[in-house]
Coordinates of C-alpha atoms in Angstrom, one line a residue:
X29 CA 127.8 305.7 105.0
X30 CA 130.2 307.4 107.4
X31 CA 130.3 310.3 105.6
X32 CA 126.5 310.3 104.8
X33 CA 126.1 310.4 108.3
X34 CA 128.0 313.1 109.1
X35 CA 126.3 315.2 106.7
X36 CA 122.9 314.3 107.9
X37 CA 124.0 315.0 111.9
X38 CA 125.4 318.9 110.9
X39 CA 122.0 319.2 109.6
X40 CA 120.4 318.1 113.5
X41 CA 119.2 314.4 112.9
X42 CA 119.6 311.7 115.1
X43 CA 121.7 309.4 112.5
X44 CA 121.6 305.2 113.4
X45 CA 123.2 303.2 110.7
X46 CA 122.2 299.8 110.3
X47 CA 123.8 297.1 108.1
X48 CA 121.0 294.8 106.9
X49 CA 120.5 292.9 103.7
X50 CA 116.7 293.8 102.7
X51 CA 116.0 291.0 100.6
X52 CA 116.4 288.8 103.6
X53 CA 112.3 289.3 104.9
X54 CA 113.1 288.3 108.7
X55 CA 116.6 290.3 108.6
X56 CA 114.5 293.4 107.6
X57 CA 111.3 292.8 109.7
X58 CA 113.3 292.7 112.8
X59 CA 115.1 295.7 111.7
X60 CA 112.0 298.0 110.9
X61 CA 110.5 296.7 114.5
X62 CA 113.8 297.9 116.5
X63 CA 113.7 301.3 114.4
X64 CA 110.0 301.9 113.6
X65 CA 110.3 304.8 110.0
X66 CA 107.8 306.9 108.6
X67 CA 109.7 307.3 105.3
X68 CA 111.6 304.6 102.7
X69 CA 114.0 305.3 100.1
X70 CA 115.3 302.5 98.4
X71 CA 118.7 303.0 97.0
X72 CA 120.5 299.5 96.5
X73 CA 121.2 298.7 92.8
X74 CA 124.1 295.8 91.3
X75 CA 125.1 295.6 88.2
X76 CA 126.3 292.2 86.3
X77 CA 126.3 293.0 82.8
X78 CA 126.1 290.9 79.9
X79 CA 123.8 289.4 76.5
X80 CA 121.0 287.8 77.4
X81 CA 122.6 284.2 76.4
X82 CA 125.6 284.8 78.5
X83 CA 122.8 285.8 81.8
X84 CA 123.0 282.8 83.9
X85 CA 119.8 282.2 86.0
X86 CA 121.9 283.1 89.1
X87 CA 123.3 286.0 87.9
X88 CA 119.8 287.6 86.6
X89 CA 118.3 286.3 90.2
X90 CA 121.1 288.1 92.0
X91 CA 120.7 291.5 90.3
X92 CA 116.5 291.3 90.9
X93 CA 117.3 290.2 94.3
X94 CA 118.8 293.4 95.4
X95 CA 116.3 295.7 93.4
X96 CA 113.4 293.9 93.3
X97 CA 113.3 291.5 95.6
X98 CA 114.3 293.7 98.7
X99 CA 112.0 296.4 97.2
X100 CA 109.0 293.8 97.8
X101 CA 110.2 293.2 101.2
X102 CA 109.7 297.1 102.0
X103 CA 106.4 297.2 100.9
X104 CA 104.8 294.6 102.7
X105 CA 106.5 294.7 105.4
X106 CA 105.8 298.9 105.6
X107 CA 102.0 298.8 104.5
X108 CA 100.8 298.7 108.0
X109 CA 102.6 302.2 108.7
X110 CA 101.8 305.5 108.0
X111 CA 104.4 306.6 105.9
X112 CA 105.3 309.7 104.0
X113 CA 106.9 309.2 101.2
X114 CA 107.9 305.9 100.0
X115 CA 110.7 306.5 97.4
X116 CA 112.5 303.6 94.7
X117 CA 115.5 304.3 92.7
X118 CA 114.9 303.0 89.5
X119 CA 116.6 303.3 86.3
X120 CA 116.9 304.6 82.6
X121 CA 117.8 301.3 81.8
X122 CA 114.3 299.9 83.3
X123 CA 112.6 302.4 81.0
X124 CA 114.3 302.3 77.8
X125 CA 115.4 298.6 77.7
X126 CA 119.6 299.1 78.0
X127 CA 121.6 297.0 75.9
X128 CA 123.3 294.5 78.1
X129 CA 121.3 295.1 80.7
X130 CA 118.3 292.4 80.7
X131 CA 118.7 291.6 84.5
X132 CA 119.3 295.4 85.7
X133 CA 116.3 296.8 83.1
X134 CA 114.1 293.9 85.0
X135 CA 114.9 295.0 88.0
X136 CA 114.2 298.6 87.4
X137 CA 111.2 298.1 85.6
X138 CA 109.4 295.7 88.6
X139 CA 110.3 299.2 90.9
X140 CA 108.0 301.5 88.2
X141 CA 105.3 298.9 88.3
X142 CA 105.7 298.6 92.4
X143 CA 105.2 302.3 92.3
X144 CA 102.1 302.9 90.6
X145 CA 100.2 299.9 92.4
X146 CA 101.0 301.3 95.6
X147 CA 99.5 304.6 94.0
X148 CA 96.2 302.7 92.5
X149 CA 95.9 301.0 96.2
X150 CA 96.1 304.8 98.2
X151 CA 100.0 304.1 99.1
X152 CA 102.6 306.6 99.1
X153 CA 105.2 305.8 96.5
X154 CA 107.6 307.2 93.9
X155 CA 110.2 305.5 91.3
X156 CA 112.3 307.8 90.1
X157 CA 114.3 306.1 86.5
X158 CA 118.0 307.8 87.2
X159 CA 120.1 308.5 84.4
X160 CA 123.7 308.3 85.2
X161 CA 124.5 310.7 88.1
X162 CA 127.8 312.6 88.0
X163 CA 130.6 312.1 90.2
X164 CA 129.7 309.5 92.8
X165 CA 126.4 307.3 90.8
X166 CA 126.8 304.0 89.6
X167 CA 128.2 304.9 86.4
X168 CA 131.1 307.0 87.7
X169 CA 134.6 306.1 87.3
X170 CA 136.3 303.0 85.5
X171 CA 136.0 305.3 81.8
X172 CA 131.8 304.1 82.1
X173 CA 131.1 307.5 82.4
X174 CA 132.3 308.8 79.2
X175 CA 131.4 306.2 78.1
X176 CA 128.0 306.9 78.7
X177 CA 128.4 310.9 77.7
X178 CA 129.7 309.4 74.2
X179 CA 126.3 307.6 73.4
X180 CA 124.5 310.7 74.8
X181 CA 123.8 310.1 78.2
X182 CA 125.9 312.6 80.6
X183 CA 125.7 312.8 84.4
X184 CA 123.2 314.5 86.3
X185 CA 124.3 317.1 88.9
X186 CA 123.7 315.4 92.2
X187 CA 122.0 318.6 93.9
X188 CA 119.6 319.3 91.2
X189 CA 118.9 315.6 91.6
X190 CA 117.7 315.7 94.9
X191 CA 115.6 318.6 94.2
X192 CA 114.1 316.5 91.3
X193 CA 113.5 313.8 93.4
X194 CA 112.3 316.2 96.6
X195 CA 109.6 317.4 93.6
X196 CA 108.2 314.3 92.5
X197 CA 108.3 312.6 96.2
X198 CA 105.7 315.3 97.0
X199 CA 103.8 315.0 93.6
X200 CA 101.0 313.0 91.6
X201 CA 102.7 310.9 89.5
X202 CA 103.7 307.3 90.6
X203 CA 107.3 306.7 88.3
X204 CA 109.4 309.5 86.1
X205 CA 112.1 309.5 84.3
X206 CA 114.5 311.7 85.7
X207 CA 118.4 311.7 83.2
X208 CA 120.1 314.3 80.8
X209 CA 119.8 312.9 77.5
X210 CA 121.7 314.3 74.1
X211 CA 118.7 313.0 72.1
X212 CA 121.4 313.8 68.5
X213 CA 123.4 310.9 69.9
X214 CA 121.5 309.0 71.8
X215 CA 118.1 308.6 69.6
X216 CA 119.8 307.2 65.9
X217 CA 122.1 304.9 67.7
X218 CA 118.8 303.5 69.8
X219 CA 116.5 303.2 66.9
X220 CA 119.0 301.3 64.7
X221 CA 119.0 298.2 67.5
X222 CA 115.4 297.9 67.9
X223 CA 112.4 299.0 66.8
X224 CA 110.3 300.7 69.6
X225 CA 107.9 303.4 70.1
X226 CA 109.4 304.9 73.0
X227 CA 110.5 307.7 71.8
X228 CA 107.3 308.4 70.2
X229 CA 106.2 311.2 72.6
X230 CA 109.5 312.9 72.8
X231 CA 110.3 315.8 70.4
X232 CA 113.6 316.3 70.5
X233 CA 114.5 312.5 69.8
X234 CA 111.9 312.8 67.0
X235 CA 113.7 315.3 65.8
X236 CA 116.7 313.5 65.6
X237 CA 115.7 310.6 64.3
X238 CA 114.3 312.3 61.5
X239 CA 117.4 314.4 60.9
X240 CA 119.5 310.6 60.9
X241 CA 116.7 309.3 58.9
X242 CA 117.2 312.0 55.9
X243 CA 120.5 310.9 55.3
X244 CA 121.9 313.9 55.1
X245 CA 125.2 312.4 57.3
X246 CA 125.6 309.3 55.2
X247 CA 125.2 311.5 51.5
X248 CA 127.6 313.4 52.8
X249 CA 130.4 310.7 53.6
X250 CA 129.5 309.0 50.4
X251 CA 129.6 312.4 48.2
X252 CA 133.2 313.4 49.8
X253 CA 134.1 309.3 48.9
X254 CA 133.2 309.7 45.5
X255 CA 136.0 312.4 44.8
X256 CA 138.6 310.0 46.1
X257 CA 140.7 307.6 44.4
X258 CA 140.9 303.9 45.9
X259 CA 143.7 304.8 48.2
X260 CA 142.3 307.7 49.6
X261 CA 138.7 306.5 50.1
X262 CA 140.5 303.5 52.1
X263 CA 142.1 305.8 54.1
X264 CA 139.1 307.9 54.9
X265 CA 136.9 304.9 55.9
X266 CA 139.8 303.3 58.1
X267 CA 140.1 306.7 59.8
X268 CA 136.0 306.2 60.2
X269 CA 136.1 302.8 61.4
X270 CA 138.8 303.8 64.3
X271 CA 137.2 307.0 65.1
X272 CA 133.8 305.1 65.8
X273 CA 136.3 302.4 67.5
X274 CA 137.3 305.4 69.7
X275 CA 133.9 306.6 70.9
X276 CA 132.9 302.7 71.6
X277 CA 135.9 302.0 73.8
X278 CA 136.0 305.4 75.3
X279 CA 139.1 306.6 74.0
X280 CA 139.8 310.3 73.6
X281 CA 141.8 309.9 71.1
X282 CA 141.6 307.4 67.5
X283 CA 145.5 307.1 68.1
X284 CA 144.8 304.7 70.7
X285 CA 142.8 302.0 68.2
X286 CA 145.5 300.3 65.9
X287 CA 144.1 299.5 62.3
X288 CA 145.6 296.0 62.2
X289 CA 144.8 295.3 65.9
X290 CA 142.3 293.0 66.2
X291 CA 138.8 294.3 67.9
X292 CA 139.0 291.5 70.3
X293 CA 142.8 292.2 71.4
X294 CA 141.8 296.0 72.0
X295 CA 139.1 295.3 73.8
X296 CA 135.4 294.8 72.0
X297 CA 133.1 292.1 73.5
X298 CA 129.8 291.0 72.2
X299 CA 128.2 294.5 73.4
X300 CA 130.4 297.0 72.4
X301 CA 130.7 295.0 68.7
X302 CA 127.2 295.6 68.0
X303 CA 126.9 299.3 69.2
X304 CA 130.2 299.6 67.0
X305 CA 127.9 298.3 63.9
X306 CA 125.0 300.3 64.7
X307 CA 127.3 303.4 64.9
X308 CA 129.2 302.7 61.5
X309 CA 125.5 301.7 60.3
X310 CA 124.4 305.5 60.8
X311 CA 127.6 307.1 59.4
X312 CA 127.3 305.2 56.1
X313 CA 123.7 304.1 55.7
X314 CA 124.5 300.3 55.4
X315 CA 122.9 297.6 57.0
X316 CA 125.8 295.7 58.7
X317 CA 124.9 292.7 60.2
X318 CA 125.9 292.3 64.0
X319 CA 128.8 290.3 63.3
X320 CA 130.7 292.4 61.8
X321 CA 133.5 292.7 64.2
X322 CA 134.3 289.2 63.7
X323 CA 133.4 288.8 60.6
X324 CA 136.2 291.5 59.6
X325 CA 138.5 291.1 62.8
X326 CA 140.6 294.6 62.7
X327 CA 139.8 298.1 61.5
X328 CA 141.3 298.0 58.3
X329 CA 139.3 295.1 57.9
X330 CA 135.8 296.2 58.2
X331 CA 136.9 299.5 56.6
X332 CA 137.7 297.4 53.1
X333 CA 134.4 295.9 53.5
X334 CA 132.8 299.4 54.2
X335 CA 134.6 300.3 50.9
X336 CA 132.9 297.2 49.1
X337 CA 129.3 297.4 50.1
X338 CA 129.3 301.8 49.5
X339 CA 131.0 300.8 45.7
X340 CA 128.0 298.7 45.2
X341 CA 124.7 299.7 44.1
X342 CA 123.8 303.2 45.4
X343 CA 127.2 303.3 46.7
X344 CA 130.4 305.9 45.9
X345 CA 131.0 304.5 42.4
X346 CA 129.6 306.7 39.8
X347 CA 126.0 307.6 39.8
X348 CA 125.5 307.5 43.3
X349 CA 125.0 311.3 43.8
X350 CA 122.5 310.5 41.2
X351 CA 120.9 307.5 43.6
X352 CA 121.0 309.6 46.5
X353 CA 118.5 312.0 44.7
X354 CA 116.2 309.5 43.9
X355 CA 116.3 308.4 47.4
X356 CA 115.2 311.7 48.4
X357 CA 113.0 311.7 45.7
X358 CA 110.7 308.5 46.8
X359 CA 110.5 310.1 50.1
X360 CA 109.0 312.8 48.8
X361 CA 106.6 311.4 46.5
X362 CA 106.1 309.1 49.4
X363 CA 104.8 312.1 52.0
X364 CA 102.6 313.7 48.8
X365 CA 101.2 309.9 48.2
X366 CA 100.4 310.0 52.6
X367 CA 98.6 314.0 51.9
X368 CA 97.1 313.3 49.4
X369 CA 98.1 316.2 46.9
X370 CA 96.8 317.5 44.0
X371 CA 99.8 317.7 42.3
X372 CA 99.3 313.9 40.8
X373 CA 98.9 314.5 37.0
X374 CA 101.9 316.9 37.0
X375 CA 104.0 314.6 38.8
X376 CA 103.1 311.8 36.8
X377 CA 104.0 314.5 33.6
X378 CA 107.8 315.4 35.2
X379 CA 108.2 311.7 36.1
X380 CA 107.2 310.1 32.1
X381 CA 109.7 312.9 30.8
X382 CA 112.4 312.0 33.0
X383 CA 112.3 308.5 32.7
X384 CA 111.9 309.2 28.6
X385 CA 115.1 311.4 29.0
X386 CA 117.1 308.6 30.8
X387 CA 116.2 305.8 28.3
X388 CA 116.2 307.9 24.9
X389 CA 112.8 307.4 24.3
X390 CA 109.5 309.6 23.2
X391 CA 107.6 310.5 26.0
X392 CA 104.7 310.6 24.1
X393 CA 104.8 307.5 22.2
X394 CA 102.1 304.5 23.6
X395 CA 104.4 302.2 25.1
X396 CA 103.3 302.4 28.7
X397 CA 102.4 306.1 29.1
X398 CA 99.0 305.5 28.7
X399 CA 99.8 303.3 31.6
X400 CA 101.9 305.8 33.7
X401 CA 99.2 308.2 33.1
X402 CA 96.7 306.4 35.1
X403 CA 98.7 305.0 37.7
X404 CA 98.0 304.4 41.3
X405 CA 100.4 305.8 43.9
X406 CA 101.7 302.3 43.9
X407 CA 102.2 301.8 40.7
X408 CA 104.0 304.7 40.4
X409 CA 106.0 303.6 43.2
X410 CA 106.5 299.8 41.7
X411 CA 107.6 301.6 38.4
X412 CA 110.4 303.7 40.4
X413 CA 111.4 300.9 41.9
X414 CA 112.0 298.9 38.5
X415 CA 112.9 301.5 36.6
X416 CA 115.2 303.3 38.2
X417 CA 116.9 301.4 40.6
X418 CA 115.2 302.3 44.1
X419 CA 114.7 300.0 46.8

């Protein structure tokens, strides 16, 4: 504050400070009548972290109480005032739905819904949804901003943030989202823990989610596997395991996660276990389930069980260049059966002497060609699925 207020007093305004807790209604009313305003900007934010089982009643109720609660507060006790801008710091996490953040996202969300009913009622009022700010924001210092930079979130310059929110305090729209966002990292890694249409409107994460969704990533781990021998391909996925380890905990380096250290001891809780899994879920293309930390307590641990489920079906044993193919494969045939082609007798052709090819048998002979032939799209798609191993 001191310094705030020196800042503001080089520039020529009268600075008064007042400590006041806003989500106490008759602490704040007889604050606004000693110091009548013509402008709000709501600021306050806490942050108690945690799964929603571990989010005590009290501690959800004292996050909304200094967001939301307070945020009430200054609109009823400012609607009888001619104000000119009537400004709420909200959140990312409000609009997005954060991971560990139930109480905060809450919180943040009731400002965006303040916002645009003071807007349908003729009310000045703007939430701006901050992403991380650099340097002196929420998320600075403690290693929670690289965190944050590691899962694609990095920290917004403070100046062009107030010119952001100078721009939409004086424009039409009641909440915006205002964060710099690597969609590559942030997109794959937020899709694989829920599924949401959120991202829907956004190219670039569309993008990116349909670059993680080709595979391309997890074929190429499991075709560099497949030239390994058992030693080697333990090593690699160890080295995986910790370098995923790394980017979790915030650590620069991998040298800092120990492969026999337990994930507990070196610092994973329930949050950071299951962006570990969604993270080792994208590099390899497995569905690990959310325990996996504790199911396989160290590195070494979970990378033998990476090893495991890869050497199954579709996995680095041999044939599963082959698998990843027909993966590729369905999806196509998949986007032809969506348009609509023309192309369905040929394909149907290719497909009967391919499948002939891999069991030795006449492609012309009766035995379910005539069949094939006149298959539906789904049929076709059942008869891949049988036949050759695609689920």
């Amino acid at each position: 504050a001191p310094r705030l207020r020196d800042e503001l007093a080089a520039l020529g305004a009268r600075v008064t400070v007042a400590a006041c807790d806003a989500a106490d209604r008759d602490a704040l009313a007889a604050l606004l009548a000693e110091h009548p305003v013509d402008a709000v900007v709501h600021t306050a934010g806490l942050l108690d972290d945690g799964l929603i089982e571990a989010l005590t009643p009290e501690r959800f109720a004292e996050v909304l109480r200094a967001k939301a609660v307070a945020a009430r507060h200054l609109d009823e006790l400012t609607r009888d005032r001619e104000l000119s801008a009537f400004v709420l710091f909200s959140s990312f996490a409000g609009a997005i739905g954060s991971p560990g953040q139930a109480n905060y996202a809450a919180a943040n969300a009731y400002l965006d819904t303040l916002a645009e009913r003071r807007r349908a009622e003729g009310l000045p009022a703007t939430s701006v949804a901050w992403g991380p700010w650099a340097q002196d924001g929420m998320a600075a210092g403690g290693g929670l901003e690289e965190y944050l930079r590691r899962r694609g979130l990095t920290g917004l310059d403070p100046d062009l943030a107030l010119v952001a929110m100078e721009r939409l305090a004086s424009g039409d729209d009641p909440a915006a989202v205002v964060a710099r966002v690597d969609w590559a990292r942030f997109a794959p890694a937020f899709a694989a823990a829920r599924t949401t249409a959120l991202l829907t409107g956004i190219r670039e994460a569309q993008e990116a989610l349909e670059d993680a969704a080709s595979g391309a990533g997890a074929d190429a781990l499991r075709a560099r596997l497949a030239g390994l021998d058992a030693e080697a391909r333990t090593a690699a996925l160890v080295e995986l395991v910790r370098e995923q380890a790394a980017v979790v905990l915030g650590h620069a380096r991998i040298d800092a996660v120990d492969p026999t250290r337990a994930f507990r001891e070196a610092g994973f809780d329930s949050l950071t276990a299951v962006e570990l899994r969604n993270r080792l879920g994208a590099a390899t293309g497995l569905h690990l389930p959310a325990t996996l930390v504790f199911d396989y307590p160290a590195p070494a641990d979970v990378a033998r069980h990476l090893d495991s489920e890869l050497a199954g079906p579709g996995g680095t044993g041999a044939g599963s260049g082959v698998v990843a193919e027909l993966d590729r494969l369905a999806q196509t045939l998949a986007a032809e059966a969506r348009t609509g082609g023309e192309a369905h007798q040929e394909i149907t052709e290719r497909l009967r002497n391919l499948l002939a090819l891999w069991t030795g048998t006449d492609p012309h002979t009766d035995d379910g060609t005539d069949a094939l032939e006149s298959a539906s799209d789904d049929e076709m798609f059942d008869l891949i699925d049988k036949e050759l191993g695609i689920s």
